[in-house]
mmCIF file of C-alpha atoms and ligand atoms in Angstrom:
data_model
loop_
_atom_site.group_PDB
_atom_site.id
_atom_site.type_symbol
_atom_site.label_atom_id
_atom_site.label_comp_id
_atom_site.label_asym_id
_atom_site.label_seq_id
_atom_site.Cartn_x
_atom_site.Cartn_y
_atom_site.Cartn_z
ATOM 1 C CA UNK A 251 -194.652 -154.860 -160.210
ATOM 2 C CA UNK A 252 -191.455 -152.565 -160.311
ATOM 3 C CA UNK A 253 -190.644 -150.871 -163.608
ATOM 4 C CA UNK A 254 -188.183 -153.155 -165.225
ATOM 5 C CA UNK A 255 -185.735 -151.616 -167.630
ATOM 6 C CA UNK A 256 -184.113 -152.529 -171.064
ATOM 7 C CA UNK A 257 -181.045 -155.130 -170.855
ATOM 8 C CA UNK A 258 -180.148 -153.116 -173.303
ATOM 9 C CA UNK A 259 -178.639 -151.442 -170.876
ATOM 10 C CA UNK A 260 -176.113 -153.514 -168.855
ATOM 11 C CA UNK A 261 -173.528 -150.825 -167.827
ATOM 12 C CA UNK A 262 -174.165 -149.910 -163.606
ATOM 13 C CA UNK A 263 -172.602 -146.523 -164.208
ATOM 14 C CA UNK A 264 -172.077 -144.486 -167.365
ATOM 15 C CA UNK A 265 -169.212 -142.279 -164.383
ATOM 16 C CA UNK A 266 -166.504 -144.002 -164.222
ATOM 17 C CA UNK A 267 -163.734 -144.202 -160.630
ATOM 18 C CA UNK A 268 -161.613 -141.267 -162.793
ATOM 19 C CA UNK A 269 -164.123 -139.098 -164.463
ATOM 20 C CA UNK A 270 -165.933 -138.576 -160.811
ATOM 21 C CA UNK A 271 -162.172 -138.333 -159.483
ATOM 22 C CA UNK A 272 -161.931 -135.106 -161.560
ATOM 23 C CA UNK A 273 -165.319 -133.325 -161.601
ATOM 24 C CA UNK A 274 -164.337 -133.327 -157.085
ATOM 25 C CA UNK A 275 -160.836 -131.822 -158.062
ATOM 26 C CA UNK A 276 -162.320 -128.976 -160.308
ATOM 27 C CA UNK A 277 -165.174 -128.530 -157.807
ATOM 28 C CA UNK A 278 -162.321 -128.280 -155.037
ATOM 29 C CA UNK A 279 -161.107 -125.610 -157.492
ATOM 30 C CA UNK A 280 -157.258 -127.304 -158.794
ATOM 31 C CA UNK A 281 -156.816 -126.263 -162.145
ATOM 32 C CA UNK A 282 -155.987 -130.240 -164.387
ATOM 33 C CA UNK A 283 -153.946 -130.051 -167.341
ATOM 34 C CA UNK A 284 -156.362 -131.650 -169.789
ATOM 35 C CA UNK A 285 -154.261 -134.124 -172.427
ATOM 36 C CA UNK A 286 -157.480 -135.062 -173.991
ATOM 37 C CA UNK A 287 -159.402 -132.351 -175.382
ATOM 38 C CA UNK A 288 -161.221 -134.176 -178.422
ATOM 39 C CA UNK A 289 -163.555 -131.288 -179.887
ATOM 40 C CA UNK A 290 -161.332 -129.011 -182.536
ATOM 41 C CA UNK A 291 -164.231 -126.036 -181.462
ATOM 42 C CA UNK A 292 -162.262 -126.525 -178.200
ATOM 43 C CA UNK A 293 -158.820 -126.841 -179.276
ATOM 44 C CA UNK A 294 -157.992 -124.611 -181.718
ATOM 45 C CA UNK A 295 -160.909 -121.688 -181.471
ATOM 46 C CA UNK A 296 -159.216 -119.796 -183.588
ATOM 47 C CA UNK A 297 -159.982 -122.247 -186.417
ATOM 48 C CA UNK A 298 -163.855 -121.234 -186.462
ATOM 49 C CA UNK A 299 -165.039 -117.846 -187.079
ATOM 50 C CA UNK A 300 -168.892 -117.361 -186.137
ATOM 51 C CA UNK A 301 -170.186 -116.442 -189.318
ATOM 52 C CA UNK A 302 -168.744 -120.269 -190.234
ATOM 53 C CA UNK A 303 -172.649 -120.678 -188.760
ATOM 54 C CA UNK A 304 -174.418 -118.255 -192.114
ATOM 55 C CA UNK A 305 -175.354 -121.270 -194.240
ATOM 56 C CA UNK A 306 -177.820 -122.919 -190.972
ATOM 57 C CA UNK A 307 -179.794 -120.128 -191.394
ATOM 58 C CA UNK A 308 -180.778 -120.027 -194.639
ATOM 59 C CA UNK A 309 -184.392 -119.135 -194.990
ATOM 60 C CA UNK A 310 -184.914 -122.105 -197.649
ATOM 61 C CA UNK A 311 -184.831 -124.040 -193.811
ATOM 62 C CA UNK A 312 -188.920 -123.365 -193.818
ATOM 63 C CA UNK A 313 -189.842 -125.617 -196.689
ATOM 64 C CA UNK A 314 -189.619 -129.211 -195.291
ATOM 65 C CA UNK A 315 -189.141 -131.867 -197.645
ATOM 66 C CA UNK A 316 -187.990 -134.484 -195.691
ATOM 67 C CA UNK A 317 -185.811 -137.288 -197.990
ATOM 68 C CA UNK A 318 -184.962 -140.526 -196.309
ATOM 69 C CA UNK A 319 -181.967 -140.553 -198.167
ATOM 70 C CA UNK A 320 -181.034 -137.388 -197.865
ATOM 71 C CA UNK A 321 -180.711 -133.892 -199.647
ATOM 72 C CA UNK A 322 -179.250 -134.038 -203.471
ATOM 73 C CA UNK A 323 -177.314 -131.027 -202.738
ATOM 74 C CA UNK A 324 -175.969 -132.203 -199.208
ATOM 75 C CA UNK A 325 -174.960 -135.514 -200.842
ATOM 76 C CA UNK A 326 -173.579 -134.040 -204.111
ATOM 77 C CA UNK A 327 -171.329 -131.553 -201.846
ATOM 78 C CA UNK A 328 -169.423 -134.914 -200.307
ATOM 79 C CA UNK A 329 -169.021 -136.714 -203.515
ATOM 80 C CA UNK A 330 -167.259 -133.887 -204.051
ATOM 81 C CA UNK A 331 -165.295 -134.211 -201.053
ATOM 82 C CA UNK A 332 -164.126 -137.340 -201.790
ATOM 83 C CA UNK A 333 -163.297 -136.520 -205.379
ATOM 84 C CA UNK A 334 -161.145 -133.335 -203.524
ATOM 85 C CA UNK A 335 -159.698 -136.841 -202.080
ATOM 86 C CA UNK A 336 -158.824 -138.074 -205.774
ATOM 87 C CA UNK A 337 -162.045 -141.170 -205.040
ATOM 88 C CA UNK A 338 -165.155 -141.593 -206.647
ATOM 89 C CA UNK A 339 -168.088 -141.562 -205.106
ATOM 90 C CA UNK A 340 -171.585 -141.686 -206.509
ATOM 91 C CA UNK A 341 -174.254 -139.378 -204.590
ATOM 92 C CA UNK A 342 -176.831 -141.731 -205.433
ATOM 93 C CA UNK A 343 -174.957 -144.235 -203.087
ATOM 94 C CA UNK A 344 -174.802 -142.224 -199.916
ATOM 95 C CA UNK A 345 -176.728 -142.187 -197.081
ATOM 96 C CA UNK A 346 -177.011 -139.391 -194.948
ATOM 97 C CA UNK A 347 -177.973 -139.198 -191.013
ATOM 98 C CA UNK A 348 -176.887 -137.412 -187.464
ATOM 99 C CA UNK A 349 -173.531 -138.961 -187.112
ATOM 100 C CA UNK A 350 -171.843 -142.035 -187.377
ATOM 101 C CA UNK A 351 -172.793 -143.304 -184.244
ATOM 102 C CA UNK A 352 -176.193 -143.501 -185.608
ATOM 103 C CA UNK A 353 -174.764 -144.800 -189.065
ATOM 104 C CA UNK A 354 -173.554 -148.138 -186.745
ATOM 105 C CA UNK A 355 -176.952 -147.969 -184.669
ATOM 106 C CA UNK A 356 -178.550 -148.053 -188.217
ATOM 107 C CA UNK A 357 -176.307 -150.683 -189.582
ATOM 108 C CA UNK A 358 -175.968 -153.033 -186.843
ATOM 109 C CA UNK A 359 -180.379 -152.841 -186.945
ATOM 110 C CA UNK A 360 -179.880 -153.085 -190.476
ATOM 111 C CA UNK A 361 -177.538 -156.670 -190.838
ATOM 112 C CA UNK A 362 -178.109 -158.385 -187.059
ATOM 113 C CA UNK A 363 -180.996 -159.391 -185.835
ATOM 114 C CA UNK A 364 -181.577 -158.287 -181.610
ATOM 115 C CA UNK A 365 -181.619 -161.992 -179.055
ATOM 116 C CA UNK A 366 -181.471 -162.565 -175.717
ATOM 117 C CA UNK A 367 -178.238 -163.001 -175.298
ATOM 118 C CA UNK A 368 -178.538 -165.630 -178.740
ATOM 119 C CA UNK A 369 -178.828 -162.536 -180.671
ATOM 120 C CA UNK A 370 -176.878 -161.805 -184.436
ATOM 121 C CA UNK A 371 -173.041 -161.208 -183.416
ATOM 122 C CA UNK A 372 -170.572 -158.237 -184.865
ATOM 123 C CA UNK A 373 -167.073 -158.987 -184.940
ATOM 124 C CA UNK A 374 -165.451 -154.964 -183.476
ATOM 125 C CA UNK A 375 -161.627 -154.552 -183.297
ATOM 126 C CA UNK A 376 -159.881 -153.833 -179.963
ATOM 127 C CA UNK A 377 -158.189 -152.101 -178.889
ATOM 128 C CA UNK A 378 -160.812 -149.713 -180.510
ATOM 129 C CA UNK A 379 -163.206 -146.918 -179.912
ATOM 130 C CA UNK A 380 -164.499 -147.855 -176.626
ATOM 131 C CA UNK A 381 -168.376 -146.476 -177.527
ATOM 132 C CA UNK A 382 -168.891 -149.440 -179.790
ATOM 133 C CA UNK A 383 -170.631 -152.365 -177.194
ATOM 134 C CA UNK A 384 -172.378 -149.732 -176.260
ATOM 135 C CA UNK A 385 -173.851 -149.134 -180.073
ATOM 136 C CA UNK A 386 -174.522 -152.953 -180.504
ATOM 137 C CA UNK A 387 -175.229 -153.662 -177.716
ATOM 138 C CA UNK A 388 -178.084 -150.735 -178.142
ATOM 139 C CA UNK A 389 -179.271 -152.808 -181.359
ATOM 140 C CA UNK A 390 -180.215 -155.418 -179.705
ATOM 141 C CA UNK A 391 -176.648 -157.807 -181.800
ATOM 142 C CA UNK A 392 -174.141 -158.827 -179.785
ATOM 143 C CA UNK A 393 -170.160 -157.166 -180.213
ATOM 144 C CA UNK A 394 -167.415 -159.648 -180.424
ATOM 145 C CA UNK A 395 -164.114 -158.261 -180.246
ATOM 146 C CA UNK A 396 -161.119 -159.706 -182.062
ATOM 147 C CA UNK A 397 -157.490 -158.541 -180.981
ATOM 148 C CA UNK A 398 -155.582 -155.858 -182.820
ATOM 149 C CA UNK A 399 -152.025 -156.575 -182.324
ATOM 150 C CA UNK A 400 -149.215 -155.231 -181.545
ATOM 151 C CA UNK A 401 -145.566 -156.059 -183.416
ATOM 152 C CA UNK A 402 -144.793 -152.248 -183.643
ATOM 153 C CA UNK A 403 -146.999 -151.427 -185.651
ATOM 154 C CA UNK A 404 -151.220 -152.999 -184.878
ATOM 155 C CA UNK A 405 -152.496 -154.979 -187.532
ATOM 156 C CA UNK A 406 -155.566 -157.407 -187.751
ATOM 157 C CA UNK A 407 -154.867 -160.709 -186.012
ATOM 158 C CA UNK A 408 -156.600 -162.765 -189.151
ATOM 159 C CA UNK A 409 -156.195 -166.278 -187.877
ATOM 160 C CA UNK A 410 -157.375 -164.721 -183.925
ATOM 161 C CA UNK A 411 -160.606 -162.597 -186.137
ATOM 162 C CA UNK A 412 -161.385 -165.816 -188.723
ATOM 163 C CA UNK A 413 -161.902 -167.921 -185.300
ATOM 164 C CA UNK A 414 -163.705 -165.326 -183.528
ATOM 165 C CA UNK A 415 -166.470 -165.333 -186.637
ATOM 166 C CA UNK A 416 -170.030 -167.730 -186.182
ATOM 167 C CA UNK A 417 -172.387 -168.802 -187.590
ATOM 168 C CA UNK A 418 -174.553 -165.574 -185.720
ATOM 169 C CA UNK A 419 -171.993 -163.117 -187.161
ATOM 170 C CA UNK A 420 -173.182 -160.440 -189.575
ATOM 171 C CA UNK A 421 -170.818 -157.610 -189.828
ATOM 172 C CA UNK A 422 -166.891 -157.184 -189.034
ATOM 173 C CA UNK A 423 -166.453 -153.644 -188.286
ATOM 174 C CA UNK A 424 -162.984 -151.878 -189.601
ATOM 175 C CA UNK A 425 -161.972 -148.642 -188.436
ATOM 176 C CA UNK A 426 -159.263 -146.993 -190.155
ATOM 177 C CA UNK A 427 -157.326 -145.323 -188.686
ATOM 178 C CA UNK A 428 -158.361 -146.477 -185.601
ATOM 179 C CA UNK A 429 -158.999 -144.644 -182.610
ATOM 180 C CA UNK A 430 -156.973 -144.746 -180.710
ATOM 181 C CA UNK A 431 -153.586 -146.823 -182.475
ATOM 182 C CA UNK A 432 -154.074 -144.484 -185.010
ATOM 183 C CA UNK A 433 -153.432 -147.715 -187.213
ATOM 184 C CA UNK A 434 -154.916 -147.901 -191.554
ATOM 185 C CA UNK A 435 -155.291 -150.995 -192.588
ATOM 186 C CA UNK A 436 -152.639 -151.478 -195.176
ATOM 187 C CA UNK A 437 -153.859 -152.701 -199.073
ATOM 188 C CA UNK A 438 -152.938 -156.305 -198.218
ATOM 189 C CA UNK A 439 -155.058 -155.978 -194.743
ATOM 190 C CA UNK A 440 -158.226 -154.863 -196.390
ATOM 191 C CA UNK A 441 -157.851 -158.132 -199.476
ATOM 192 C CA UNK A 442 -158.516 -160.094 -197.052
ATOM 193 C CA UNK A 443 -160.753 -158.282 -195.397
ATOM 194 C CA UNK A 444 -163.153 -158.319 -197.467
ATOM 195 C CA UNK A 445 -162.518 -162.081 -198.808
ATOM 196 C CA UNK A 446 -162.890 -163.100 -195.475
ATOM 197 C CA UNK A 447 -166.420 -161.129 -195.396
ATOM 198 C CA UNK A 448 -167.399 -162.036 -199.338
ATOM 199 C CA UNK A 449 -166.672 -165.925 -198.290
ATOM 200 C CA UNK A 450 -168.131 -165.273 -195.097
ATOM 201 C CA UNK A 451 -171.176 -163.556 -195.939
ATOM 202 C CA UNK A 452 -170.063 -161.142 -193.724
ATOM 203 C CA UNK A 453 -170.757 -157.354 -194.806
ATOM 204 C CA UNK A 454 -168.072 -155.430 -193.952
ATOM 205 C CA UNK A 455 -168.664 -151.613 -191.489
ATOM 206 C CA UNK A 456 -166.031 -149.137 -192.473
ATOM 207 C CA UNK A 457 -165.540 -146.400 -190.120
ATOM 208 C CA UNK A 458 -163.018 -143.686 -191.704
ATOM 209 C CA UNK A 459 -163.494 -140.462 -189.479
ATOM 210 C CA UNK A 460 -160.086 -139.356 -188.794
ATOM 211 C CA UNK A 461 -158.816 -140.764 -192.492
ATOM 212 C CA UNK A 462 -158.233 -137.560 -193.924
ATOM 213 C CA UNK A 463 -155.375 -136.781 -191.382
ATOM 214 C CA UNK A 464 -152.963 -138.774 -192.533
ATOM 215 C CA UNK A 465 -149.485 -138.105 -191.302
ATOM 216 C CA UNK A 466 -145.683 -139.428 -192.644
ATOM 217 C CA UNK A 467 -146.118 -143.659 -193.148
ATOM 218 C CA UNK A 468 -143.983 -144.896 -190.239
ATOM 219 C CA UNK A 469 -144.054 -148.314 -192.025
ATOM 220 C CA UNK A 470 -144.015 -147.556 -196.565
ATOM 221 C CA UNK A 471 -141.944 -151.416 -196.486
ATOM 222 C CA UNK A 472 -145.267 -152.878 -195.006
ATOM 223 C CA UNK A 473 -147.784 -151.290 -198.747
ATOM 224 C CA UNK A 474 -149.903 -148.763 -199.194
ATOM 225 C CA UNK A 475 -152.364 -147.896 -196.614
ATOM 226 C CA UNK A 476 -155.535 -147.842 -198.007
ATOM 227 C CA UNK A 477 -156.560 -143.548 -197.213
ATOM 228 C CA UNK A 478 -160.513 -145.101 -197.849
ATOM 229 C CA UNK A 479 -161.932 -147.706 -198.505
ATOM 230 C CA UNK A 480 -164.831 -145.562 -200.383
ATOM 231 C CA UNK A 481 -163.784 -146.829 -203.736
ATOM 232 C CA UNK A 482 -160.960 -149.570 -203.977
ATOM 233 C CA UNK A 483 -158.386 -149.737 -205.732
ATOM 234 C CA UNK A 484 -157.994 -152.164 -209.371
ATOM 235 C CA UNK A 485 -156.424 -155.540 -207.314
ATOM 236 C CA UNK A 486 -159.595 -155.651 -205.042
ATOM 237 C CA UNK A 487 -162.293 -153.844 -206.851
ATOM 238 C CA UNK A 488 -163.591 -156.757 -208.082
ATOM 239 C CA UNK A 489 -164.323 -158.702 -204.117
ATOM 240 C CA UNK A 490 -168.054 -158.911 -203.929
ATOM 241 C CA UNK A 491 -168.404 -157.884 -200.147
ATOM 242 C CA UNK A 492 -171.266 -155.604 -199.090
ATOM 243 C CA UNK A 493 -169.415 -152.692 -197.345
ATOM 244 C CA UNK A 494 -170.100 -149.724 -195.753
ATOM 245 C CA UNK A 495 -168.293 -146.942 -195.701
ATOM 246 C CA UNK A 496 -169.130 -144.050 -192.110
ATOM 247 C CA UNK A 497 -167.416 -140.514 -191.823
ATOM 248 C CA UNK A 498 -169.329 -137.342 -190.502
ATOM 249 C CA UNK A 499 -168.393 -133.381 -189.395
ATOM 250 C CA UNK A 500 -167.286 -134.569 -186.230
ATOM 251 C CA UNK A 501 -164.245 -135.331 -187.406
ATOM 252 C CA UNK A 502 -163.962 -134.069 -191.733
ATOM 253 C CA UNK A 503 -165.370 -130.343 -190.570
ATOM 254 C CA UNK A 504 -164.394 -130.818 -186.348
ATOM 255 C CA UNK A 505 -168.019 -129.736 -185.656
ATOM 256 C CA UNK A 506 -169.114 -132.481 -184.148
ATOM 257 C CA UNK A 507 -171.812 -130.544 -182.835
ATOM 258 C CA UNK A 508 -173.817 -130.111 -186.330
ATOM 259 C CA UNK A 509 -174.550 -133.881 -186.560
ATOM 260 C CA UNK A 510 -174.356 -134.254 -190.125
ATOM 261 C CA UNK A 511 -173.074 -137.758 -190.765
ATOM 262 C CA UNK A 512 -172.858 -140.424 -193.315
ATOM 263 C CA UNK A 513 -172.425 -143.811 -194.814
ATOM 264 C CA UNK A 514 -171.151 -145.001 -198.539
ATOM 265 C CA UNK A 515 -172.877 -147.944 -199.573
ATOM 266 C CA UNK A 516 -170.199 -149.814 -201.398
ATOM 267 C CA UNK A 517 -170.433 -153.576 -202.898
ATOM 268 C CA UNK A 518 -172.045 -156.352 -205.774
ATOM 269 C CA UNK A 519 -175.194 -155.049 -206.693
ATOM 270 C CA UNK A 520 -178.117 -156.027 -206.741
ATOM 271 C CA UNK A 521 -176.889 -156.758 -202.437
ATOM 272 C CA UNK A 522 -175.252 -153.412 -202.810
ATOM 273 C CA UNK A 523 -178.846 -151.439 -204.170
ATOM 274 C CA UNK A 524 -181.157 -154.186 -201.348
ATOM 275 C CA UNK A 525 -179.377 -152.853 -198.845
ATOM 276 C CA UNK A 526 -179.206 -149.425 -199.476
ATOM 277 C CA UNK A 527 -183.320 -149.663 -200.113
ATOM 278 C CA UNK A 528 -183.867 -151.074 -197.047
ATOM 279 C CA UNK A 529 -181.131 -148.395 -195.103
ATOM 280 C CA UNK A 530 -183.357 -145.701 -196.732
ATOM 281 C CA UNK A 531 -186.305 -147.214 -194.453
ATOM 282 C CA UNK A 532 -184.280 -147.468 -191.172
ATOM 283 C CA UNK A 533 -183.571 -143.135 -192.262
ATOM 284 C CA UNK A 534 -186.884 -143.508 -193.085
ATOM 285 C CA UNK A 535 -188.455 -143.613 -189.412
ATOM 286 C CA UNK A 536 -186.281 -141.372 -187.978
ATOM 287 C CA UNK A 537 -185.570 -138.697 -189.830
ATOM 288 C CA UNK A 538 -183.280 -137.516 -187.628
ATOM 289 C CA UNK A 539 -180.678 -135.694 -190.023
ATOM 290 C CA UNK A 540 -182.470 -131.383 -189.510
ATOM 291 C CA UNK A 541 -182.969 -129.706 -192.488
ATOM 292 C CA UNK A 542 -180.511 -126.877 -192.164
ATOM 293 C CA UNK A 543 -178.004 -128.648 -191.707
ATOM 294 C CA UNK A 544 -178.485 -130.137 -195.151
ATOM 295 C CA UNK A 545 -178.836 -127.178 -196.826
ATOM 296 C CA UNK A 546 -175.443 -125.734 -194.761
ATOM 297 C CA UNK A 547 -173.225 -129.257 -196.140
ATOM 298 C CA UNK A 548 -172.584 -127.334 -199.208
ATOM 299 C CA UNK A 549 -170.823 -124.215 -198.062
ATOM 300 C CA UNK A 550 -169.656 -126.068 -194.534
ATOM 301 C CA UNK A 551 -167.909 -127.990 -196.833
ATOM 302 C CA UNK A 552 -166.064 -125.839 -198.944
ATOM 303 C CA UNK A 553 -164.533 -124.548 -195.608
ATOM 304 C CA UNK A 554 -163.263 -127.202 -194.996
ATOM 305 C CA UNK A 555 -159.173 -126.964 -196.214
ATOM 306 C CA UNK A 556 -159.119 -124.531 -194.364
ATOM 307 C CA UNK A 557 -160.055 -126.424 -191.332
ATOM 308 C CA UNK A 558 -158.219 -129.592 -192.278
ATOM 309 C CA UNK A 559 -155.544 -128.013 -192.580
ATOM 310 C CA UNK A 560 -155.121 -126.076 -189.154
ATOM 311 C CA UNK A 561 -156.496 -129.517 -187.740
ATOM 312 C CA UNK A 562 -153.803 -131.672 -189.490
ATOM 313 C CA UNK A 563 -150.702 -128.835 -188.257
ATOM 314 C CA UNK A 564 -151.208 -129.137 -185.031
ATOM 315 C CA UNK A 565 -152.078 -132.656 -184.745
ATOM 316 C CA UNK A 566 -148.112 -132.603 -186.356
ATOM 317 C CA UNK A 567 -146.912 -130.239 -184.032
ATOM 318 C CA UNK A 568 -148.376 -132.593 -181.267
ATOM 319 C CA UNK A 569 -146.545 -135.280 -182.895
ATOM 320 C CA UNK A 570 -144.008 -133.798 -182.702
ATOM 321 C CA UNK A 571 -143.552 -131.835 -179.478
ATOM 322 C CA UNK A 572 -144.709 -135.626 -177.578
ATOM 323 C CA UNK A 573 -141.901 -137.480 -179.283
ATOM 324 C CA UNK A 574 -139.547 -134.925 -178.392
ATOM 325 C CA UNK A 575 -140.443 -134.718 -175.337
ATOM 326 C CA UNK A 576 -140.101 -138.467 -174.081
ATOM 327 C CA UNK A 577 -137.176 -138.933 -177.074
ATOM 328 C CA UNK A 578 -134.573 -141.402 -174.676
ATOM 329 C CA UNK A 579 -136.021 -141.502 -171.480
ATOM 330 C CA UNK A 580 -138.247 -144.881 -170.499
ATOM 331 C CA UNK A 581 -141.756 -143.362 -172.123
ATOM 332 C CA UNK A 582 -141.993 -144.942 -175.391
ATOM 333 C CA UNK A 583 -144.073 -142.894 -178.211
ATOM 334 C CA UNK A 584 -146.281 -145.748 -180.247
ATOM 335 C CA UNK A 585 -146.027 -144.931 -184.114
ATOM 336 C CA UNK A 586 -148.558 -143.112 -184.849
ATOM 337 C CA UNK A 587 -150.178 -143.180 -188.732
ATOM 338 C CA UNK A 588 -153.168 -141.090 -188.565
ATOM 339 C CA UNK A 589 -156.483 -139.325 -186.228
ATOM 340 C CA UNK A 590 -156.226 -137.861 -183.675
ATOM 341 C CA UNK A 591 -154.334 -139.458 -180.908
ATOM 342 C CA UNK A 592 -151.207 -140.449 -179.565
ATOM 343 C CA UNK A 593 -150.729 -143.584 -177.493
ATOM 344 C CA UNK A 594 -148.089 -143.759 -174.863
ATOM 345 C CA UNK A 595 -146.024 -147.312 -173.153
ATOM 346 C CA UNK A 596 -145.360 -146.216 -169.739
ATOM 347 C CA UNK A 597 -142.550 -148.507 -167.464
ATOM 348 C CA UNK A 598 -145.045 -150.851 -165.677
ATOM 349 C CA UNK A 599 -143.474 -150.057 -162.009
ATOM 350 C CA UNK A 600 -146.801 -149.691 -160.913
ATOM 351 C CA UNK A 601 -149.827 -150.683 -162.317
ATOM 352 C CA UNK A 602 -152.168 -148.678 -165.467
ATOM 353 C CA UNK A 603 -154.574 -147.634 -162.345
ATOM 354 C CA UNK A 604 -151.783 -147.030 -160.270
ATOM 355 C CA UNK A 605 -150.638 -145.085 -163.219
ATOM 356 C CA UNK A 606 -153.346 -142.503 -164.098
ATOM 357 C CA UNK A 607 -154.547 -141.989 -160.174
ATOM 358 C CA UNK A 608 -150.975 -140.385 -159.107
ATOM 359 C CA UNK A 609 -150.908 -138.610 -162.448
ATOM 360 C CA UNK A 610 -154.665 -137.695 -161.530
ATOM 361 C CA UNK A 611 -154.642 -136.706 -157.910
ATOM 362 C CA UNK A 612 -150.884 -135.898 -157.672
ATOM 363 C CA UNK A 613 -149.559 -134.507 -160.449
ATOM 364 C CA UNK A 614 -153.262 -133.473 -161.611
ATOM 365 C CA UNK A 615 -153.365 -134.467 -165.528
ATOM 366 C CA UNK A 616 -155.947 -135.267 -166.982
ATOM 367 C CA UNK A 617 -154.970 -138.809 -169.840
ATOM 368 C CA UNK A 618 -157.598 -142.410 -171.094
ATOM 369 C CA UNK A 619 -155.895 -145.344 -169.791
ATOM 370 C CA UNK A 620 -155.185 -148.073 -171.879
ATOM 371 C CA UNK A 621 -157.544 -150.086 -170.288
ATOM 372 C CA UNK A 622 -160.896 -147.274 -172.078
ATOM 373 C CA UNK A 623 -159.896 -148.959 -175.172
ATOM 374 C CA UNK A 624 -159.447 -152.292 -173.832
ATOM 375 C CA UNK A 625 -155.387 -152.495 -174.569
ATOM 376 C CA UNK A 626 -154.642 -156.426 -174.297
ATOM 377 C CA UNK A 627 -152.273 -155.333 -171.467
ATOM 378 C CA UNK A 628 -151.063 -152.646 -169.444
ATOM 379 C CA UNK A 629 -149.841 -149.861 -168.759
ATOM 380 C CA UNK A 630 -150.833 -147.645 -171.617
ATOM 381 C CA UNK A 631 -152.545 -143.648 -171.710
ATOM 382 C CA UNK A 632 -153.627 -141.755 -174.344
ATOM 383 C CA UNK A 633 -153.557 -138.400 -174.927
ATOM 384 C CA UNK A 634 -154.813 -135.653 -177.500
ATOM 385 C CA UNK A 635 -153.268 -135.065 -181.116
ATOM 386 C CA UNK A 636 -155.800 -131.776 -180.354
ATOM 387 C CA UNK A 637 -153.952 -130.957 -177.067
ATOM 388 C CA UNK A 638 -151.919 -127.370 -177.830
ATOM 389 C CA UNK A 639 -148.229 -128.951 -177.744
ATOM 390 C CA UNK A 640 -147.386 -126.005 -174.988
ATOM 391 C CA UNK A 641 -149.752 -129.088 -172.659
ATOM 392 C CA UNK A 642 -148.731 -132.001 -173.847
ATOM 393 C CA UNK A 643 -144.817 -130.563 -173.345
ATOM 394 C CA UNK A 644 -146.040 -129.115 -169.891
ATOM 395 C CA UNK A 645 -147.774 -133.117 -169.169
ATOM 396 C CA UNK A 646 -144.871 -134.874 -170.224
ATOM 397 C CA UNK A 647 -142.413 -132.754 -167.899
ATOM 398 C CA UNK A 648 -145.102 -133.668 -165.175
ATOM 399 C CA UNK A 649 -144.904 -137.655 -166.675
ATOM 400 C CA UNK A 650 -141.212 -138.058 -166.457
ATOM 401 C CA UNK A 651 -141.034 -136.434 -163.108
ATOM 402 C CA UNK A 652 -143.253 -138.784 -161.495
ATOM 403 C CA UNK A 653 -141.762 -142.087 -163.168
ATOM 404 C CA UNK A 654 -138.017 -140.147 -161.090
ATOM 405 C CA UNK A 655 -140.362 -140.293 -157.679
ATOM 406 C CA UNK A 656 -141.040 -144.072 -157.947
HETATM 407 C C1 PLP B 1274 -163.537 -144.159 -184.186
HETATM 408 C C2 PLP B 1274 -164.612 -142.855 -183.550
HETATM 409 N N1 PLP B 1274 -165.562 -143.340 -185.035
HETATM 410 C C3 PLP B 1274 -167.042 -142.771 -184.827
HETATM 411 C C4 PLP B 1274 -166.770 -141.391 -183.773
HETATM 412 C C5 PLP B 1274 -168.191 -141.091 -183.832
HETATM 413 O O1 PLP B 1274 -168.640 -139.600 -184.674
HETATM 414 P P1 PLP B 1274 -170.009 -138.907 -184.372
HETATM 415 O O2 PLP B 1274 -169.678 -138.125 -184.206
HETATM 416 O O3 PLP B 1274 -170.073 -138.471 -186.049
HETATM 417 O O4 PLP B 1274 -171.073 -139.899 -183.797
HETATM 418 C C6 PLP B 1274 -165.671 -141.474 -182.705
HETATM 419 C C7 PLP B 1274 -165.639 -139.539 -181.651
HETATM 420 O O5 PLP B 1274 -164.961 -139.852 -181.317
HETATM 421 C C8 PLP B 1274 -164.955 -142.038 -183.129
HETATM 422 O O6 PLP B 1274 -163.185 -142.130 -182.937
#
């Protein structure tokens, strides 16, 4: 009897056709224009001096005093970070983890029972972060998409979300601002979401990894954006929904390799405390956050203002560059509210796949296809706004030249 593998890994190949083609071209020595660079330490190396890492070498790390919730000083520093953003978060309500991806995994284990095709369900937005279905699958929960509809801006389609809820639904995921659409939850949307979760006994998981990076609001008439749900504004504060707010160093400091994320556990008592107690049992089982990063967290967070300013300035410069490059052309740069991605809508003279193929093999540039994020229609491509503006300008030139030839 051959070894059998878990059905939690339903996908066949992790490298798709485009990654393979990229590797082949690179192997042939073809220089590729990378417009999807998403690690700030690569995109903005000048921001990250080596001494930044000194706090990681504290000799205190030789003592191991594991705490499932995470070290008090690290949690206090994260609470101070929220305070600097005008939000009150109690360090007592924070649970540390190694990354936001791990936070998802723990929350899916906290909230859902696994099944073989009949497991509990978690609803997640589409288009959105492509790792979500994999994280759900690994945690044994079924992931059910609900659409974000585009009518000039992306917003939650509440009738479709409501009809996707079943007796097996356990949680709704919202990503604010969303990757890659850059759309924040508006206060009115947040209110509807919280009401829906409260009335249907669902938890709300809000991924806020990009929430610091707000750009000028293109639609101020749509009401205020919810820059965070870690503390709700007064009209929403009374809504009795259990919610988990996720973030981490990956985007807050632009340092995904340091592996520190967190969950703010919020909502009505005693449900909130009960959820946190159980979450800490999961955290205690893994104790996955390293001691050096917990000790270094306060010093690293002191670097945030400079790192944030550098990243935010790049995002703004790159967005302006894209908008100027495509102004008056058949390519539209969709309005971006925040985060560090831009979505381009391309004329559908050829399919999205064909666009990607030509841009890669003939123009030697790398962008993400819209289908990677499950856009409901074609043809979209996604670029990272961490990319240097000069590279984006060159990419725009090649793309427009390609369009001329179609
Ligand atoms: C929306 C979103 N959430 C979470 C993550 C992952 O963050 P982490 O590195 O903390 O796992 C990403 C990474 O790109 C992301 O885009």
